[in-house]
Tab-separated table of C-alpha atoms in Angstrom:
chain	number	residue	atom	x	y	z
J	4	UNK	CA	-6.480	-8.023	-8.599
J	5	UNK	CA	-4.174	-5.201	-9.643
J	6	UNK	CA	-5.454	-2.690	-12.137
J	7	UNK	CA	-3.830	-2.539	-15.560
J	8	UNK	CA	-3.319	0.865	-17.126
J	9	UNK	CA	-2.451	1.147	-20.794
J	10	UNK	CA	1.323	0.946	-20.971
J	11	UNK	CA	1.530	-0.455	-17.435
J	12	UNK	CA	1.045	-4.224	-17.319
J	13	UNK	CA	1.540	-5.565	-13.805
J	14	UNK	CA	0.933	-9.170	-14.893
J	15	UNK	CA	3.421	-9.944	-17.684
J	16	UNK	CA	3.205	-13.705	-17.042
J	17	UNK	CA	-0.462	-13.934	-18.052
J	18	UNK	CA	-0.926	-16.682	-20.619
J	19	UNK	CA	2.417	-18.366	-19.886
J	20	UNK	CA	1.229	-20.957	-17.384
J	21	UNK	CA	0.520	-24.437	-18.732
J	22	UNK	CA	2.096	-27.701	-19.835
J	23	UNK	CA	5.523	-27.304	-21.398
J	24	UNK	CA	4.371	-29.714	-24.122
J	25	UNK	CA	2.021	-26.970	-25.322
J	26	UNK	CA	4.852	-24.482	-25.646
J	27	UNK	CA	3.944	-22.722	-22.416
J	28	UNK	CA	6.101	-22.283	-19.346
J	29	UNK	CA	5.809	-24.796	-16.465
J	30	UNK	CA	5.549	-22.046	-13.869
J	31	UNK	CA	4.984	-22.647	-10.186
J	32	UNK	CA	1.485	-22.009	-8.872
J	33	UNK	CA	2.815	-19.086	-6.866
J	34	UNK	CA	3.602	-17.246	-10.122
J	35	UNK	CA	-0.072	-16.396	-10.418
J	36	UNK	CA	0.296	-14.298	-7.263
J	37	UNK	CA	3.104	-12.164	-8.697
J	38	UNK	CA	0.942	-9.185	-9.535
J	39	UNK	CA	3.672	-6.614	-10.139
J	40	UNK	CA	3.446	-2.895	-9.416
J	41	UNK	CA	1.693	-0.206	-11.411
J	42	UNK	CA	3.568	2.305	-9.257
J	43	UNK	CA	7.026	1.032	-10.153
J	44	UNK	CA	6.073	0.400	-13.780
J	45	UNK	CA	5.215	4.093	-14.103
J	46	UNK	CA	8.951	4.890	-14.008
J	47	UNK	CA	9.528	3.073	-17.298
J	48	UNK	CA	6.333	4.422	-18.837
J	49	UNK	CA	7.245	8.026	-18.059
J	50	UNK	CA	10.822	7.554	-19.260
J	51	UNK	CA	9.430	6.548	-22.657
J	52	UNK	CA	7.414	9.762	-23.075
J	53	UNK	CA	8.800	12.431	-25.419
J	54	UNK	CA	6.854	15.428	-24.097
J	55	UNK	CA	7.149	17.435	-20.889
J	56	UNK	CA	5.426	15.760	-17.945
J	57	UNK	CA	4.929	17.033	-14.403
J	58	UNK	CA	5.486	13.895	-12.357
J	59	UNK	CA	3.231	13.419	-9.366
J	60	UNK	CA	3.291	9.621	-9.761
J	61	UNK	CA	6.355	8.133	-8.062
J	62	UNK	CA	6.762	8.609	-4.314
J	63	UNK	CA	10.331	9.822	-4.471
J	64	UNK	CA	12.260	12.534	-2.631
J	65	UNK	CA	12.835	15.760	-4.491
J	66	UNK	CA	16.047	15.343	-6.546
J	67	UNK	CA	17.364	18.684	-5.324
J	68	UNK	CA	17.182	17.670	-1.637
J	69	UNK	CA	19.259	14.509	-2.109
J	70	UNK	CA	22.801	15.361	-0.877
J	71	UNK	CA	24.521	14.023	-3.980
J	72	UNK	CA	27.804	15.907	-3.557
J	73	UNK	CA	28.119	14.778	0.042
J	74	UNK	CA	27.427	11.188	-1.032
J	75	UNK	CA	30.259	11.480	-3.568
J	76	UNK	CA	32.617	12.753	-0.873
J	77	UNK	CA	31.532	10.063	1.545
J	78	UNK	CA	32.055	7.379	-1.083
J	79	UNK	CA	35.645	8.560	-1.497
J	80	UNK	CA	36.205	8.628	2.256
J	81	UNK	CA	34.193	5.617	3.385
J	82	UNK	CA	34.984	3.085	0.701
J	83	UNK	CA	37.966	0.798	1.263
J	84	UNK	CA	38.985	-2.719	0.281
J	85	UNK	CA	36.199	-4.023	2.510
J	86	UNK	CA	33.552	-2.158	0.512
J	87	UNK	CA	33.763	-4.380	-2.547
J	88	UNK	CA	33.490	-7.870	-1.129
J	89	UNK	CA	30.692	-9.761	0.584
J	90	UNK	CA	29.453	-8.312	3.834
J	91	UNK	CA	27.658	-9.713	6.854
J	92	UNK	CA	24.100	-10.689	5.940
J	93	UNK	CA	22.720	-8.909	9.007
J	94	UNK	CA	24.408	-5.684	7.917
J	95	UNK	CA	27.733	-3.924	8.179
J	96	UNK	CA	28.715	-3.628	11.869
J	97	UNK	CA	29.611	0.046	11.468
J	98	UNK	CA	26.205	0.939	10.031
J	99	UNK	CA	24.363	-0.940	12.758
J	100	UNK	CA	26.528	0.770	15.388
J	101	UNK	CA	25.843	4.189	13.847
J	102	UNK	CA	22.095	3.460	13.673
J	103	UNK	CA	22.037	2.440	17.327
J	104	UNK	CA	23.948	5.595	18.295
J	105	UNK	CA	21.865	8.055	16.274
J	106	UNK	CA	18.549	6.678	17.584
J	107	UNK	CA	19.638	6.487	21.234
J	108	UNK	CA	17.471	8.809	23.296
J	109	UNK	CA	14.826	9.116	20.571
J	110	UNK	CA	11.274	7.812	20.747
J	111	UNK	CA	12.319	4.702	18.831
J	112	UNK	CA	15.812	3.617	19.876
J	113	UNK	CA	17.306	0.786	17.842
J	114	UNK	CA	19.040	-2.130	19.564
J	115	UNK	CA	21.667	-4.184	17.761
J	116	UNK	CA	20.107	-7.543	18.569
J	117	UNK	CA	16.807	-6.476	16.968
J	118	UNK	CA	18.207	-5.137	13.672
J	119	UNK	CA	18.850	-6.670	10.270
J	120	UNK	CA	19.904	-4.321	7.462
J	121	UNK	CA	17.860	-4.816	4.284
J	122	UNK	CA	17.943	-3.879	0.619
J	123	UNK	CA	15.385	-1.110	1.050
J	124	UNK	CA	12.014	-1.278	2.748
J	125	UNK	CA	10.589	-3.687	0.185
J	126	UNK	CA	12.986	-6.432	1.245
J	127	UNK	CA	11.830	-5.882	4.819
J	128	UNK	CA	8.233	-6.484	3.727
J	129	UNK	CA	9.273	-9.550	1.753
J	130	UNK	CA	11.038	-10.960	4.810
J	131	UNK	CA	7.983	-10.302	6.985
J	132	UNK	CA	5.545	-12.077	4.702
J	133	UNK	CA	8.005	-14.870	3.925
J	134	UNK	CA	8.344	-15.607	7.644
J	135	UNK	CA	4.701	-15.271	8.638
J	136	UNK	CA	2.410	-16.087	5.696
J	137	UNK	CA	1.452	-19.513	4.383
J	138	UNK	CA	-0.767	-19.967	1.302
J	139	UNK	CA	-4.369	-19.300	2.271
J	140	UNK	CA	-3.550	-17.218	5.357
J	141	UNK	CA	-5.619	-14.086	5.917
J	142	UNK	CA	-3.701	-10.794	5.804
J	143	UNK	CA	-5.364	-7.485	6.676
J	144	UNK	CA	-4.454	-4.435	4.578
J	145	UNK	CA	-5.612	-0.853	4.599
J	146	UNK	CA	-7.963	0.334	1.876
J	147	UNK	CA	-6.478	2.068	-0.046
J	148	UNK	CA	-3.000	0.679	0.515
J	149	UNK	CA	0.520	0.525	-0.850
J	150	UNK	CA	-0.023	-2.300	-3.303
J	151	UNK	CA	3.678	-3.186	-3.462
J	152	UNK	CA	3.190	-4.317	0.134
J	153	UNK	CA	-0.096	-6.127	-0.395
J	154	UNK	CA	1.323	-7.615	-3.595
J	155	UNK	CA	4.179	-9.108	-1.590
J	156	UNK	CA	1.654	-10.799	0.702
J	157	UNK	CA	-0.176	-12.127	-2.367
J	158	UNK	CA	3.096	-13.552	-3.679
J	159	UNK	CA	3.196	-15.797	-0.609
J	160	UNK	CA	-0.377	-16.958	-1.166
J	161	UNK	CA	-2.207	-14.647	1.234
J	162	UNK	CA	-5.929	-13.941	1.112
J	163	UNK	CA	-6.344	-10.185	1.590
J	164	UNK	CA	-8.946	-8.474	3.738
J	165	UNK	CA	-9.246	-4.772	2.893
J	166	UNK	CA	-10.268	-2.501	5.773
J	167	UNK	CA	-11.401	1.080	5.045
J	168	UNK	CA	-9.432	4.103	6.201
J	169	UNK	CA	-10.644	7.529	7.283
J	170	UNK	CA	-8.822	10.609	8.538
J	171	UNK	CA	-7.568	8.639	11.561
J	172	UNK	CA	-6.168	5.746	9.538
J	173	UNK	CA	-7.449	2.185	9.395
J	174	UNK	CA	-10.925	1.942	10.933
J	175	UNK	CA	-10.141	-0.536	13.692
J	176	UNK	CA	-13.816	-1.005	14.616
J	177	UNK	CA	-14.466	-2.145	11.058
J	178	UNK	CA	-11.341	-4.284	11.239
J	179	UNK	CA	-12.780	-6.189	14.178
J	180	UNK	CA	-16.207	-6.500	12.531
J	181	UNK	CA	-14.864	-7.625	9.171
J	182	UNK	CA	-12.592	-10.219	10.761
J	183	UNK	CA	-15.528	-11.555	12.778
J	184	UNK	CA	-17.575	-11.789	9.581
J	185	UNK	CA	-14.906	-13.860	7.838
J	186	UNK	CA	-14.831	-16.379	10.684
J	187	UNK	CA	-11.038	-16.437	10.319
J	188	UNK	CA	-8.279	-14.766	12.301
J	189	UNK	CA	-5.626	-12.862	10.359
J	190	UNK	CA	-2.042	-14.023	10.365
J	191	UNK	CA	-0.808	-10.471	9.805
J	192	UNK	CA	-2.073	-6.890	9.844
J	193	UNK	CA	-0.200	-4.729	7.344
J	194	UNK	CA	-0.284	-1.038	8.199
J	195	UNK	CA	1.527	2.152	7.201
J	196	UNK	CA	0.769	4.147	10.361
J	197	UNK	CA	2.356	7.511	9.635
J	198	UNK	CA	1.334	9.655	6.630
J	199	UNK	CA	0.046	6.537	4.923
J	200	UNK	CA	0.838	5.682	1.340
J	201	UNK	CA	-1.323	6.542	-0.567
J	202	UNK	CA	-3.758	8.562	1.562
J	203	UNK	CA	-1.389	10.615	3.729
J	204	UNK	CA	-3.469	9.954	6.868
J	205	UNK	CA	-2.022	8.935	10.242
J	206	UNK	CA	-3.295	6.118	12.438
J	207	UNK	CA	-4.474	7.625	15.739
J	208	UNK	CA	-2.909	6.495	19.003
J	209	UNK	CA	-6.245	5.155	20.230
J	210	UNK	CA	-6.500	2.951	17.150
J	211	UNK	CA	-2.886	1.808	17.500
J	212	UNK	CA	-3.574	0.658	21.048
J	213	UNK	CA	-6.706	-1.180	19.937
J	214	UNK	CA	-4.858	-2.782	17.011
J	215	UNK	CA	-2.228	-4.130	19.408
J	216	UNK	CA	-4.991	-5.550	21.617
J	217	UNK	CA	-6.620	-7.248	18.637
J	218	UNK	CA	-3.285	-8.599	17.418
J	219	UNK	CA	-2.742	-10.258	20.785
J	220	UNK	CA	-6.265	-11.631	20.862
J	221	UNK	CA	-5.850	-13.158	17.398
J	222	UNK	CA	-2.150	-14.041	17.564
J	223	UNK	CA	-1.527	-11.805	14.547
J	224	UNK	CA	1.698	-10.003	13.743
J	225	UNK	CA	1.506	-6.249	13.030
J	226	UNK	CA	3.704	-5.464	10.026
J	227	UNK	CA	4.545	-1.848	10.861
J	228	UNK	CA	5.760	-0.238	7.620
J	229	UNK	CA	6.936	3.297	8.402
J	230	UNK	CA	9.013	4.987	5.676
J	231	UNK	CA	7.686	8.468	6.453
J	232	UNK	CA	7.551	8.789	10.257
J	233	UNK	CA	10.605	11.066	10.439
J	234	UNK	CA	9.009	13.507	7.978
J	235	UNK	CA	6.360	15.080	10.237
J	236	UNK	CA	6.083	18.794	9.426
J	237	UNK	CA	2.856	19.686	11.279
J	238	UNK	CA	0.734	18.522	14.194
J	239	UNK	CA	1.732	16.480	17.219
J	240	UNK	CA	3.709	13.211	17.108
J	241	UNK	CA	1.796	9.998	17.719
J	242	UNK	CA	3.505	7.278	19.721
J	243	UNK	CA	4.595	4.344	17.617
J	244	UNK	CA	3.812	0.673	18.101
J	245	UNK	CA	7.233	0.045	19.647
J	246	UNK	CA	6.622	2.802	22.210
J	247	UNK	CA	3.129	1.623	23.014
J	248	UNK	CA	4.161	-2.029	23.379
J	249	UNK	CA	7.945	-2.294	23.843
J	250	UNK	CA	9.675	-5.531	22.855
J	251	UNK	CA	6.398	-6.944	21.600
J	252	UNK	CA	7.049	-10.160	19.631
J	253	UNK	CA	3.940	-9.456	17.530
J	254	UNK	CA	5.319	-6.186	16.115
J	255	UNK	CA	7.577	-6.423	13.065
J	256	UNK	CA	8.849	-2.965	12.045
J	257	UNK	CA	10.095	-2.121	8.551
J	258	UNK	CA	12.193	1.011	8.017
J	259	UNK	CA	14.126	2.531	5.116
J	260	UNK	CA	16.529	5.313	4.197
J	261	UNK	CA	14.817	5.619	0.790
J	262	UNK	CA	12.500	8.483	1.712
J	263	UNK	CA	14.900	10.385	3.981
J	264	UNK	CA	18.153	9.993	2.024
J	265	UNK	CA	17.759	8.453	-1.446
J	266	UNK	CA	15.808	5.492	-2.850
J	267	UNK	CA	18.641	4.440	-5.139
J	268	UNK	CA	20.811	3.546	-2.137
J	269	UNK	CA	18.495	0.572	-1.421
J	270	UNK	CA	19.343	0.503	2.282
J	271	UNK	CA	16.798	-0.078	5.035
J	272	UNK	CA	16.362	-2.206	8.134
J	273	UNK	CA	13.911	-4.286	10.091
J	274	UNK	CA	13.426	-4.120	13.851
J	275	UNK	CA	12.007	-7.379	15.183
J	276	UNK	CA	11.975	-9.831	18.074
J	277	UNK	CA	15.631	-10.900	18.590
J	278	UNK	CA	14.533	-14.540	18.465
J	279	UNK	CA	13.748	-13.992	14.761
J	280	UNK	CA	17.184	-12.652	13.883
J	281	UNK	CA	18.736	-15.906	12.718
J	282	UNK	CA	15.608	-16.762	10.720
J	283	UNK	CA	15.787	-13.341	9.089
J	284	UNK	CA	19.442	-13.894	8.256
J	285	UNK	CA	18.657	-17.322	6.807
J	286	UNK	CA	15.829	-15.895	4.682
J	287	UNK	CA	17.926	-12.964	3.486
J	288	UNK	CA	20.825	-15.237	2.544
J	289	UNK	CA	18.464	-16.905	0.072
J	290	UNK	CA	17.717	-13.479	-1.460
J	291	UNK	CA	20.837	-11.362	-1.826
J	292	UNK	CA	23.519	-12.664	0.589
J	293	UNK	CA	24.044	-9.116	1.845
J	294	UNK	CA	22.786	-5.577	1.277
J	295	UNK	CA	24.905	-3.416	-1.056
J	296	UNK	CA	28.096	-2.965	0.985
J	297	UNK	CA	29.419	0.287	-0.579
J	298	UNK	CA	26.063	1.982	-0.039
J	299	UNK	CA	25.922	0.787	3.560
J	300	UNK	CA	29.280	2.504	4.071
J	301	UNK	CA	27.960	5.718	2.524
J	302	UNK	CA	24.896	5.694	4.807
J	303	UNK	CA	27.094	5.000	7.818
J	304	UNK	CA	29.335	7.901	6.834
J	305	UNK	CA	26.347	10.203	6.471
J	306	UNK	CA	25.049	9.294	9.935
J	307	UNK	CA	28.487	9.695	11.522
J	308	UNK	CA	28.922	13.097	9.853
J	309	UNK	CA	26.341	14.414	12.324
J	310	UNK	CA	24.164	15.956	9.640
J	311	UNK	CA	21.143	13.661	9.733
J	312	UNK	CA	18.914	15.775	11.972
J	313	UNK	CA	19.707	18.990	10.068
J	314	UNK	CA	18.964	17.149	6.822
J	315	UNK	CA	15.615	15.955	8.198
J	316	UNK	CA	14.715	19.459	9.350
J	317	UNK	CA	15.399	20.733	5.847
J	318	UNK	CA	13.206	18.034	4.344
J	319	UNK	CA	10.352	18.788	6.729
J	320	UNK	CA	10.456	22.489	5.926
J	321	UNK	CA	10.642	21.927	2.171
J	322	UNK	CA	7.924	19.278	2.047
J	323	UNK	CA	5.544	21.423	4.056
J	324	UNK	CA	5.990	24.209	1.500
J	325	UNK	CA	5.368	21.763	-1.323
J	326	UNK	CA	2.262	20.274	0.255
J	327	UNK	CA	0.838	23.749	0.880
J	328	UNK	CA	1.676	24.756	-2.696
J	329	UNK	CA	-0.128	21.713	-4.093
J	330	UNK	CA	-3.216	22.331	-1.981
J	331	UNK	CA	-3.224	26.003	-3.010
J	332	UNK	CA	-2.988	25.016	-6.675
J	333	UNK	CA	-5.807	22.508	-6.279
J	334	UNK	CA	-8.023	25.175	-4.717
J	335	UNK	CA	-7.301	27.580	-7.604
J	336	UNK	CA	-7.626	25.186	-10.516
J	337	UNK	CA	-10.048	22.530	-9.266
J	338	UNK	CA	-11.957	24.143	-6.409
J	339	UNK	CA	-14.778	21.998	-5.061
J	340	UNK	CA	-14.486	19.493	-7.918
J	341	UNK	CA	-12.222	17.431	-5.661
J	342	UNK	CA	-11.683	16.662	-1.974
J	343	UNK	CA	-8.187	15.988	-0.636
J	344	UNK	CA	-6.651	14.681	2.541
J	345	UNK	CA	-4.527	17.076	4.602
J	346	UNK	CA	-1.416	15.166	5.708
J	347	UNK	CA	0.851	16.387	8.494
J	348	UNK	CA	3.933	14.844	6.919
J	349	UNK	CA	5.174	12.420	4.322
J	350	UNK	CA	4.767	12.629	0.548
J	351	UNK	CA	1.161	12.186	-0.566
J	352	UNK	CA	-2.253	13.727	-1.071
J	353	UNK	CA	-5.251	11.508	-1.768
J	354	UNK	CA	-7.670	13.197	-4.149
J	355	UNK	CA	-11.311	12.146	-4.543
J	356	UNK	CA	-13.444	13.481	-7.388
J	357	UNK	CA	-16.709	15.102	-6.356
J	358	UNK	CA	-20.148	15.664	-7.894
J	359	UNK	CA	-20.506	14.859	-11.571
J	360	UNK	CA	-16.721	14.586	-11.882
J	361	UNK	CA	-16.910	11.443	-9.733
J	362	UNK	CA	-18.320	9.672	-12.801
J	363	UNK	CA	-14.917	10.029	-14.452
J	364	UNK	CA	-12.699	6.983	-13.996
J	365	UNK	CA	-9.254	7.854	-12.689
J	366	UNK	CA	-7.834	5.340	-15.185
J	367	UNK	CA	-9.503	7.212	-18.023
J	368	UNK	CA	-8.272	10.479	-16.498
J	369	UNK	CA	-4.734	9.083	-16.264
J	370	UNK	CA	-4.503	8.515	-20.031
J	371	UNK	CA	-5.784	11.995	-20.829
J	372	UNK	CA	-3.640	13.625	-18.155
J	373	UNK	CA	-0.523	11.907	-19.472
J	374	UNK	CA	-1.214	13.405	-22.901
J	375	UNK	CA	-1.706	16.809	-21.239
J	376	UNK	CA	1.663	16.459	-19.499
J	377	UNK	CA	0.928	15.382	-15.928
J	378	UNK	CA	1.136	11.964	-14.246
J	379	UNK	CA	-0.367	10.474	-11.079
J	380	UNK	CA	-1.336	7.028	-9.762
J	381	UNK	CA	-5.014	6.076	-10.263
J	382	UNK	CA	-6.900	4.967	-7.170
J	383	UNK	CA	-7.727	1.540	-8.578
J	384	UNK	CA	-4.000	0.731	-8.666
J	385	UNK	CA	-3.902	1.282	-4.901
J	386	UNK	CA	-6.535	-1.271	-3.994
J	387	UNK	CA	-6.038	-5.030	-4.465
J	388	UNK	CA	-9.716	-5.345	-5.426
J	389	UNK	CA	-9.683	-2.351	-7.768
J	390	UNK	CA	-11.716	0.075	-5.644
J	391	UNK	CA	-11.422	3.893	-5.757
J	392	UNK	CA	-12.129	4.524	-9.433
J	393	UNK	CA	-13.047	8.088	-8.417
J	394	UNK	CA	-9.729	8.824	-6.649
J	395	UNK	CA	-5.995	9.114	-7.257
J	396	UNK	CA	-2.689	9.724	-5.488
J	397	UNK	CA	-0.507	12.780	-5.955
J	398	UNK	CA	3.071	13.024	-4.651
J	399	UNK	CA	3.830	16.590	-3.593
J	400	UNK	CA	7.385	15.910	-2.355
J	401	UNK	CA	9.216	15.531	-5.647
J	402	UNK	CA	8.019	18.661	-7.472
J	403	UNK	CA	8.769	22.356	-6.917
J	404	UNK	CA	5.846	24.702	-6.157
J	405	UNK	CA	6.180	26.326	-9.572
J	406	UNK	CA	6.058	23.047	-11.442
J	407	UNK	CA	3.262	21.836	-9.190
J	408	UNK	CA	1.060	24.711	-10.308
J	409	UNK	CA	1.749	23.847	-13.949
J	410	UNK	CA	0.863	20.224	-13.243
J	411	UNK	CA	-2.393	20.942	-11.441
J	412	UNK	CA	-3.462	23.322	-14.213
J	413	UNK	CA	-2.833	20.510	-16.722
J	414	UNK	CA	-4.771	18.126	-14.502
J	415	UNK	CA	-7.766	20.468	-14.498
J	416	UNK	CA	-7.684	20.578	-18.312
J	417	UNK	CA	-7.496	16.797	-18.408
J	418	UNK	CA	-10.514	16.511	-16.121
J	419	UNK	CA	-12.470	18.858	-18.417
J	420	UNK	CA	-11.593	16.640	-21.390
J	421	UNK	CA	-12.526	13.471	-19.517
J	422	UNK	CA	-15.882	14.956	-18.523
J	423	UNK	CA	-16.555	15.924	-22.117
J	424	UNK	CA	-15.729	12.403	-23.327
J	425	UNK	CA	-18.108	10.768	-20.891
J	426	UNK	CA	-17.547	7.430	-19.170
J	427	UNK	CA	-15.102	5.083	-20.844
J	428	UNK	CA	-16.757	2.091	-22.502
């Protein structure tokens, strides 16, 4: 299940499946699992609006922190005759070399034989589920979760098991109990361990260790989706899966430059057991042949310029200010009407309505808020089974503190209107 919001239809194929003789499309059975993304559909919905909207919906970097002018310069310098033909499916050798060099000596060094460059993080997730999931396999996801990821698992026929999260990430005790109750072992455990999308919470080291133990007991792969790990702006780092269990064949790591450079580049990578590399190449060749070659050259140029760490430091400083500004605005305009998470990095706050306001559906609130001039992602869109009607996700990264205050004030007005309307019929 993926929640439909007015103007956002994640299931455009509904009603098209059937015999061609009846004028319907003879779609494959797997088409029913293509649930789409309310998150991504919000881009088109917001573009169609004619009034001013403060946009807390999409999880995108702030436009003003994307080094556009440097990218233009790098494109001039880095592009050559080799930039406009097919590239190696596993990635441009120069980019892989630069990635290996820049991560050497860090907590998560990259090794050439473990890397395949992808078209963003989403292709990494698609490759993971394509390789590991057969129709009917059980896949564990966090609850709430990034439904683009869980939707990819559904596209390959997975049965999803949602496991609750708290301030320390996925509740691994409940994971073990819920798996035991199903009488089935999961094929994969999908987790966003650092500053989770959508909740902003971080999986504790103790729980990471236990998850690895359970994965080995069950023979399950951990799909480690970490777009935000380099954006820690508070607290102490938590060791990653690859540190806790080096060269573990049951850990499949998905990474991207989308959140630290620019999502439009569509460049990411996977770090996996070297024995999978040829399979990954084979699978990717059936998708896109190769990742965008000119953009790989731009990313390589950026890394080789030596400015990556300074860029990351600037992002961390700016995003901390923006998170603090959003929390301050929420305290002023909403007070104890809501409870929020307190992330130590990343992009997102998870907001849960309290008291009588909890009777307001976040889908109903979304429609009113959009009219008031503020957008977010309702909680039900971030749960495959449509849970969290009393919650929603806010992205603090993409909006200045001044605009954030305008947006939260509009959100408070929208909540007043929703309360006055009463529950939607």
